[in-house]
Each structure stands twice: as C-alpha cells, then as structure tokens.
CSV table of C-alpha atoms in Angstrom, one decimal:
chain,number,residue,atom,x,y,z
A,1,SER,CA,0.0,0.0,0.0
A,2,GLN,CA,1.0,3.6,-0.5
A,3,THR,CA,2.2,5.8,2.3
A,4,ILE,CA,3.3,9.4,2.5
A,5,HIS,CA,5.8,10.7,5.0
A,6,GLN,CA,6.3,14.3,6.0
A,7,TRP,CA,8.8,15.7,8.4
A,8,PRO,CA,9.3,17.4,10.7
A,9,ALA,CA,5.8,17.5,12.3
A,10,THR,CA,6.5,20.8,14.1
A,11,LEU,CA,9.1,23.5,13.4
A,12,VAL,CA,9.8,26.8,15.0
A,13,GLN,CA,12.2,29.0,13.1
A,14,PRO,CA,13.4,32.6,13.5
A,15,VAL,CA,12.7,35.2,10.8
A,16,GLY,CA,15.4,35.2,8.1
A,17,SER,CA,16.4,31.6,8.7
A,18,PRO,CA,16.3,28.9,5.9
A,19,LEU,CA,13.7,26.2,5.6
A,20,SER,CA,13.7,22.7,4.3
A,21,LEU,CA,10.6,20.5,4.5
A,22,GLU,CA,10.7,17.0,3.1
A,23,CYS,CA,8.0,14.7,1.8
A,24,THR,CA,8.5,11.1,0.5
A,25,VAL,CA,6.0,8.7,-0.9
A,26,GLU,CA,6.3,4.9,-0.8
A,27,GLY,CA,4.5,2.1,-2.7
A,28,THR,CA,3.9,4.0,-5.9
A,29,SER,CA,6.0,5.2,-8.8
A,30,ASN,CA,5.8,8.5,-10.8
A,31,PRO,CA,3.2,10.1,-8.6
A,32,ASN,CA,2.2,13.7,-9.0
A,33,LEU,CA,3.2,15.6,-5.9
A,34,TYR,CA,1.8,18.7,-4.3
A,35,TRP,CA,2.7,21.2,-1.6
A,36,TYR,CA,-0.2,23.1,0.0
A,37,ARG,CA,-0.4,25.6,2.8
A,38,GLN,CA,-3.4,25.7,5.1
A,39,ALA,CA,-4.2,28.8,7.1
A,40,ALA,CA,-7.0,29.1,9.6
A,41,GLY,CA,-10.2,30.2,7.9
A,42,ARG,CA,-8.6,30.4,4.5
A,43,GLY,CA,-8.7,26.8,3.3
A,44,LEU,CA,-6.0,25.0,1.3
A,45,GLN,CA,-3.7,27.0,-0.9
A,46,LEU,CA,-1.8,25.1,-3.6
A,47,LEU,CA,1.8,26.2,-3.6
A,48,PHE,CA,3.6,23.9,-6.0
A,49,TYR,CA,3.0,20.7,-7.9
A,50,SER,CA,5.3,18.3,-9.8
A,51,VAL,CA,4.6,15.7,-12.5
A,52,GLY,CA,8.1,14.3,-12.6
A,53,ILE,CA,11.7,14.6,-11.4
A,54,GLY,CA,12.9,18.1,-11.8
A,55,GLN,CA,9.5,19.4,-13.0
A,56,ILE,CA,8.0,22.0,-10.7
A,57,SER,CA,5.1,24.3,-11.3
A,58,SER,CA,4.5,27.2,-9.0
A,59,GLU,CA,1.0,28.4,-8.4
A,60,VAL,CA,1.7,31.3,-6.0
A,61,PRO,CA,4.8,33.7,-6.4
A,62,GLN,CA,6.3,33.9,-3.0
A,63,ASN,CA,9.3,33.4,-0.7
A,64,LEU,CA,9.2,29.6,-1.2
A,65,SER,CA,10.6,27.2,-3.7
A,66,ALA,CA,10.2,23.5,-4.3
A,67,SER,CA,12.4,20.7,-5.8
A,68,ARG,CA,12.0,17.1,-6.7
A,69,PRO,CA,15.4,15.4,-6.7
A,70,GLN,CA,14.0,11.9,-6.9
A,71,ASP,CA,10.8,10.3,-8.2
A,72,ARG,CA,9.1,10.0,-4.8
A,73,GLN,CA,10.8,12.9,-2.9
A,74,PHE,CA,9.5,16.5,-2.8
A,75,ILE,CA,11.2,19.3,-0.9
A,76,LEU,CA,9.9,22.7,0.1
A,77,SER,CA,12.5,25.3,0.8
A,78,SER,CA,13.1,28.9,1.6
A,79,LYS,CA,16.3,30.9,1.8
A,80,LYS,CA,14.9,33.4,4.3
A,81,LEU,CA,11.7,32.9,6.2
A,82,LEU,CA,9.2,35.7,6.7
A,83,LEU,CA,6.6,36.0,9.5
A,84,SER,CA,3.9,35.4,6.9
A,85,ASP,CA,5.4,32.0,6.0
A,86,SER,CA,3.9,30.6,9.3
A,87,GLY,CA,1.2,28.0,8.6
A,88,PHE,CA,0.4,24.3,8.2
A,89,TYR,CA,2.2,22.8,5.3
A,90,LEU,CA,0.8,19.7,3.6
A,91,CYS,CA,2.3,17.4,1.0
A,92,ALA,CA,0.0,15.3,-1.1
A,93,TRP,CA,0.4,12.7,-3.8
A,94,GLU,CA,-1.8,11.7,-6.7
A,95,GLY,CA,-1.7,8.4,-8.6
A,96,VAL,CA,-3.2,7.2,-11.8
A,97,THR,CA,-6.7,8.6,-11.0
A,98,LYS,CA,-6.5,12.3,-11.5
A,99,ASN,CA,-7.7,14.7,-8.8
A,100,ILE,CA,-7.7,11.9,-6.1
A,101,GLN,CA,-5.0,13.3,-3.8
A,102,TYR,CA,-3.7,11.8,-0.5
A,103,PHE,CA,-2.2,14.0,2.1
A,104,GLY,CA,0.6,13.6,4.6
A,105,ALA,CA,0.4,14.5,8.3
A,106,GLY,CA,1.6,18.0,7.7
A,107,THR,CA,4.2,20.3,9.2
A,108,ARG,CA,3.2,23.1,11.5
A,109,LEU,CA,5.7,26.0,10.9
A,110,SER,CA,5.9,28.9,13.3
A,111,VAL,CA,8.2,31.8,12.2
A,112,LEU,CA,9.0,34.1,15.1
B,1,GLN,CA,-18.9,34.3,-6.9
B,2,LYS,CA,-16.6,31.9,-5.0
B,3,GLU,CA,-15.9,28.6,-6.8
B,4,VAL,CA,-16.9,26.6,-3.7
B,5,GLU,CA,-19.1,27.5,-0.8
B,6,GLN,CA,-19.1,25.5,2.4
B,7,ASP,CA,-20.8,26.4,5.6
B,8,PRO,CA,-18.0,26.6,8.2
B,9,GLY,CA,-20.2,25.7,11.1
B,10,PRO,CA,-19.5,24.8,13.8
B,11,LEU,CA,-22.1,22.0,13.7
B,12,SER,CA,-22.9,20.3,17.0
B,13,VAL,CA,-25.0,17.1,17.0
B,14,PRO,CA,-25.8,14.4,19.6
B,15,GLU,CA,-24.3,11.0,19.2
B,16,GLY,CA,-26.4,8.8,16.9
B,17,ALA,CA,-27.7,11.7,14.9
B,18,ILE,CA,-27.7,11.8,11.1
B,19,VAL,CA,-25.3,14.6,9.9
B,20,SER,CA,-25.6,16.4,6.6
B,21,LEU,CA,-22.7,18.3,5.3
B,22,ASN,CA,-22.9,20.3,2.1
B,23,CYS,CA,-21.0,22.3,-0.5
B,24,THR,CA,-22.1,24.3,-3.5
B,25,TYR,CA,-19.9,25.0,-6.5
B,26,SER,CA,-20.0,27.1,-9.6
B,27,ASN,CA,-17.6,25.5,-12.1
B,28,SER,CA,-19.5,23.2,-14.5
B,29,ALA,CA,-16.3,21.5,-15.5
B,30,PHE,CA,-15.9,19.7,-12.2
B,31,GLN,CA,-16.1,16.0,-12.6
B,32,TYR,CA,-14.4,14.7,-9.5
B,33,PHE,CA,-15.9,15.3,-6.1
B,34,MET,CA,-14.1,14.4,-2.8
B,35,TRP,CA,-14.7,14.6,0.9
B,36,TYR,CA,-11.8,14.8,3.3
B,37,ARG,CA,-11.9,14.4,7.1
B,38,GLN,CA,-9.3,16.4,9.0
B,39,TYR,CA,-8.7,15.9,12.7
B,40,SER,CA,-7.2,18.8,14.7
B,41,ARG,CA,-3.6,19.4,13.8
B,42,LYS,CA,-3.5,16.4,11.3
B,43,GLY,CA,-3.5,16.2,7.6
B,44,PRO,CA,-6.8,15.7,5.6
B,45,GLU,CA,-7.8,12.1,5.1
B,46,LEU,CA,-9.7,11.1,2.0
B,47,LEU,CA,-13.1,9.7,3.0
B,48,MET,CA,-14.8,9.3,-0.3
B,49,TYR,CA,-14.7,10.4,-3.9
B,50,THR,CA,-17.3,10.3,-6.7
B,51,TYR,CA,-16.8,10.8,-10.4
B,52,SER,CA,-19.6,12.7,-12.1
B,53,SER,CA,-23.1,12.5,-10.6
B,54,GLY,CA,-24.7,10.0,-8.3
B,55,ASN,CA,-24.5,8.5,-4.9
B,56,LYS,CA,-21.7,6.5,-3.2
B,57,GLU,CA,-22.0,4.6,0.1
B,58,ASP,CA,-19.3,3.4,2.4
B,59,GLY,CA,-20.4,2.1,5.8
B,60,ARG,CA,-22.0,5.0,7.7
B,61,PHE,CA,-21.0,7.5,5.0
B,62,THR,CA,-22.9,8.5,1.9
B,63,ALA,CA,-21.8,11.0,-0.7
B,64,GLN,CA,-24.2,12.6,-3.1
B,65,VAL,CA,-23.5,14.7,-6.2
B,66,ASP,CA,-26.2,16.7,-8.0
B,67,LYS,CA,-24.5,18.3,-11.0
B,68,SER,CA,-27.7,19.9,-12.2
B,69,SER,CA,-27.8,22.1,-9.0
B,70,LYS,CA,-24.1,22.0,-8.4
B,71,TYR,CA,-24.6,20.7,-5.0
B,72,ILE,CA,-22.7,17.9,-3.1
B,73,SER,CA,-23.5,16.3,0.2
B,74,LEU,CA,-22.0,14.0,2.7
B,75,PHE,CA,-24.3,12.1,5.1
B,76,ILE,CA,-23.1,10.5,8.2
B,77,ARG,CA,-25.5,8.0,9.8
B,78,ASP,CA,-25.3,7.0,13.5
B,79,SER,CA,-22.7,9.7,14.2
B,80,GLN,CA,-20.0,8.9,16.7
B,81,PRO,CA,-17.8,11.1,18.9
B,82,SER,CA,-14.9,9.9,16.8
B,83,ASP,CA,-16.5,11.7,13.8
B,84,SER,CA,-15.8,15.0,15.4
B,85,ALA,CA,-13.5,16.7,12.9
B,86,THR,CA,-13.5,19.3,10.1
B,87,TYR,CA,-14.9,18.0,6.8
B,88,LEU,CA,-13.5,19.4,3.6
B,89,CYS,CA,-15.2,19.1,0.2
B,90,ALA,CA,-13.0,19.3,-2.9
B,91,GLN,CA,-13.7,19.3,-6.6
B,92,GLY,CA,-11.5,18.8,-9.7
B,93,ALA,CA,-11.9,19.1,-13.4
B,94,GLY,CA,-9.2,16.5,-14.3
B,95,SER,CA,-6.3,19.0,-14.3
B,96,TYR,CA,-3.9,19.4,-11.4
B,97,GLN,CA,-5.9,22.0,-9.6
B,98,LEU,CA,-8.3,21.0,-6.9
B,99,THR,CA,-10.7,23.5,-5.4
B,100,PHE,CA,-11.4,23.0,-1.7
B,101,GLY,CA,-14.1,24.3,0.5
B,102,LYS,CA,-12.9,25.9,3.7
B,103,GLY,CA,-14.3,23.1,5.8
B,104,THR,CA,-17.2,22.4,8.2
B,105,LYS,CA,-16.3,21.8,11.8
B,106,LEU,CA,-18.4,19.0,13.3
B,107,SER,CA,-18.7,18.1,16.9
B,108,VAL,CA,-20.6,14.9,18.0
B,109,ILE,CA,-21.6,15.1,21.6
B,110,PRO,CA,-21.7,11.8,23.6
C-alpha cells in the first residue's frame, strides 16, 4: 500500500532563517506531488506541484521554492523565512486517478 | 462568486444523529468530487470520492453529487464522537488544480 511521510511535524524558526521540509512517498511510482499551505479560515492553498523529477510548477509567487530530486521525494525550501510563512504545510500525492489526492500528516511551521 | 461555498459551522449534534454536510460549487467543468476528514492538527484524510453524478455509500457515510444544481453532500449515519473533525469538500476538473471548501467543523456530543 502507498504511504506518504512528511517531516518534521512541528518547526519553530526565526525570521530570516532557511527552511527545508521533506516529503516522501512509498508504494507507488511516478506520482504527481503537491505542496499546500493551510491557514486558519482560508482553506487549502496550492503552492507547487510536480509531475516528474525536476519538473516544478508554481501556483503562487512567494518566498518559497520546491524541488523534486527523486521520483518520490518532494522538498519545500526557503532561503529566508518571513513571518507570513507561518502555517500548516501539507504534502500530497496523486496516482493514476487524476484529482484523487492523498495527504501527509503536515508540518506546522511557526516563524518568530 | 466563489468557486466553492461550504458552511464553516461549527455544527454540533448528539451521538447517533444523522449529519448532513454540504457544498455548492459554480464550475460546471468539475467531474471529481471528494470529501476529506481532518482531525485537529492532522493532515486531511480522503473519506470518499465520486466521479460525475450520483451516490456512493461506504459504511455509515454516503456521498451525493447533484450536478444539475451544483450541490454535493456527505451524510453520516449513527454519528459517533470519533466523527468530530473538520470536513472538507473538494472538486476537480481533471487537471492538477483541486478546489477546496474551507471546511465544516463537526462536533458529535456523547
């Protein structure tokens, strides 16, 4: 069966520090991968998606970037965090059936 | 007009009640309809999905899609305290973009 792992679960970072969040998927190959941010009262915001190694599409211009160095690995990064980057970050994968996405446990990021 | 409207609640019901959760949408291109359950401080968990119109049942959960009125529903029978969570509807048109509702917070009181 397929599983998705996200870490860390919680992160507290100072303003201006770098960020690296990692997501890996097991039990499937060539998944579509997604990064979302969830803010209270604002729903899920798609940040990036990837249909293959090295292929990244950005939905929202911002302080973040994404990379996909391996088929089942998706990384969310920032060189310098802003206060506004605080939020709940979710990774998701999508298999053969389009639009059916499965989420990881999420990372709660607090930028102070 | 927002693409998806979902009543944020909170919705509080006694244990054993039938719960009805609803979303309305405006994009006629949507073909995939999903319901996610999200417990506090956890990632969303896919409960059910439906392609095009119709009903789908899984245990105590029934999902309905009415494309003519652009209305989707999730019914929970014999609700349990463990059903207390936020429920998100989501729709897709087959591309990479999903459109999510903001979620309805449900509390089932023992």
